[in-house]
């Protein structure tokens, strides 16, 4: 079965991350499939709203770490960057339903969603430093902006997880519900949006995002340059290797 499932019903395109055995971590192929879905939805007048959801136990464990090891130089035109750019520039309303761990891109993609509904088991973590890399998807700009610098430093420098309540408090999440209700709530809200005039929704989103769109895209490229370089360096190789070998990384020599 596909690891990115797409369903379009009643004007709502739902993207389900479907690789639960590997905690919904993203391979290059999954980024490409998600990017394709967003690109097509943008042009498809029958799609008015998009929703992304994972499993009730896990939203996404972020980038597949084996992929990180195998593709240490992804470049600026690879599927990850294509996915991030499609996400950031997606012109129609984009909702997320998040349950369980949301790691790395699992959290950073939410900064580009318009509405986020979380199960009370949602846990957000951006462990880029712990992996010997740096923030991505505009998070170095957007996390401090949304959370305040010091909370951002806890999340990005220490890589400390934060739970649904903290995400609600800073405004990353709109509402917390029992995990069994998160997907249903996102769908209900998406259907409300799908019944509204699409031109007004798109123009409103464009105007809300316009002030910082170019800055966000520039930051994403800047982050990607650093991330790509750092992936091949000793700290990241040690961190990725340690994850695959199920041991603690040793950064004493890097
Ligand atoms: N890349 C590749 N494989 C991953 C993965 C990832 N990001 N996250 C989990 N997996 C795999 C594990 O290796 C394991 O595979 P195995 O069954 O073949 O041994 C399987 O998914 C289950 O993961 P496990 O760690 O046992 O599940 P858990 O419930 O104890 O913990 C997480 C779940 C998400 C908290 C934990 O898997 C995790 O921290 N993953 C890494 C997240 C990360 O650093 N991502 C990169 C972000 S940039």
Coordinates of N, CA and C and ligand atoms in Angstrom, one line a residue, residues 19 21-23 25 58 61-66 68 101 103-105 127-128 131 136 227 243-244 246, ligand 1:
X19 N 3.1 5.2 7.1 CA 4.2 4.3 7.2 C 4.4 4.0 8.7
X21 N 4.8 1.5 10.6 CA 5.9 0.6 11.1 C 7.2 1.3 11.3
X22 N 7.4 2.4 10.5 CA 8.6 3.2 10.7 C 8.2 4.6 11.3
X23 N 7.1 4.6 12.0 CA 6.6 5.8 12.7 C 6.4 7.0 11.8
X25 N 8.0 8.0 9.4 CA 9.1 8.8 8.9 C 9.1 8.9 7.4
X58 N 0.9 8.1 15.9 CA 2.1 8.9 15.5 C 1.8 9.7 14.3
X61 N 7.7 10.7 12.5 CA 9.0 10.7 13.1 C 10.0 11.5 12.3
X62 N 9.5 12.3 11.4 CA 10.4 13.2 10.6 C 11.1 12.5 9.5
X63 N 12.2 13.0 9.1 CA 12.9 12.5 8.0 C 13.4 11.0 8.3
X64 N 13.3 10.2 7.4 CA 13.9 8.8 7.6 C 15.4 8.9 7.7
X65 N 15.9 8.4 8.9 CA 17.3 8.6 9.2 C 18.2 7.8 8.3
X66 N 17.7 6.6 7.9 CA 18.5 5.8 7.0 C 18.7 6.6 5.7
X68 N 18.8 9.8 5.4 CA 19.8 10.8 5.7 C 21.2 10.2 5.5
X101 N 3.8 11.4 18.4 CA 5.0 12.2 18.1 C 4.9 12.9 16.8
X103 N 7.9 14.8 14.9 CA 9.3 15.0 15.1 C 9.9 15.7 13.8
X104 N 10.8 16.7 14.0 CA 11.4 17.3 12.8 C 10.4 17.9 11.9
X105 N 10.4 17.5 10.6 CA 9.5 18.0 9.7 C 8.0 17.8 10.1
X127 N 14.6 18.0 16.9 CA 15.9 17.5 17.5 C 17.0 17.8 16.5
X128 N 17.0 18.9 15.8 CA 18.0 19.1 14.8 C 19.5 19.1 15.4
X131 N 20.9 15.9 16.3 CA 21.2 15.1 15.1 C 22.4 15.7 14.4
X136 N 15.1 23.4 9.8 CA 14.7 23.5 8.3 C 13.2 24.0 8.2
X227 N 22.0 22.8 6.2 CA 21.5 21.5 6.6 C 22.2 20.4 5.6
X243 N 21.6 6.4 15.9 CA 20.2 6.1 15.9 C 20.0 4.7 15.2
X244 N 20.6 4.5 14.1 CA 20.4 3.2 13.4 C 21.0 2.0 14.3
X246 N 20.9 2.0 17.5 CA 20.2 2.1 18.8 C 21.1 2.3 20.0
Ligands
LIG1 N1 13.9 7.2 10.5 C1 14.0 5.9 10.3 N2 13.4 5.0 11.0 C2 12.7 5.4 12.1 C3 12.6 6.8 12.4 C4 13.2 7.7 11.5 N3 13.1 9.0 11.7 N4 11.8 6.9 13.5 C5 11.5 5.7 13.9 N5 12.0 4.8 13.0 C6 11.9 3.3 13.1 C7 12.8 2.7 14.2 O1 14.1 2.6 13.7 C8 12.1 1.4 14.4 O2 12.5 0.5 13.4 P1 12.7 -1.1 13.7 O3 11.3 -1.5 14.2 O4 13.0 -1.6 12.4 O5 13.7 -1.1 14.8 C9 10.6 1.8 14.2 O6 10.6 2.9 13.4 C10 9.9 2.1 15.5 O7 10.6 3.1 16.2 P2 10.9 3.2 17.8 O8 11.9 4.2 18.0 O9 11.1 1.8 18.3 O10 9.4 3.7 18.3 P3 9.1 4.4 19.7 O11 7.6 4.4 19.7 O12 9.9 3.9 20.8 O13 9.6 6.0 19.4 C11 9.8 8.0 18.2 C12 8.9 6.8 18.4 C13 9.2 8.8 17.0 C14 9.8 8.9 19.4 C15 11.3 7.6 17.9 O14 11.2 6.6 16.9 C16 12.2 8.6 17.4 O15 12.6 9.5 18.1 N6 12.5 8.6 16.1 C17 13.6 9.4 15.5 C18 13.0 10.8 15.2 C19 14.1 11.7 14.6 O16 15.1 12.0 15.2 N7 13.7 12.1 13.4 C20 14.6 12.9 12.6 C21 14.0 14.3 12.6 S1 15.0 15.4 11.7

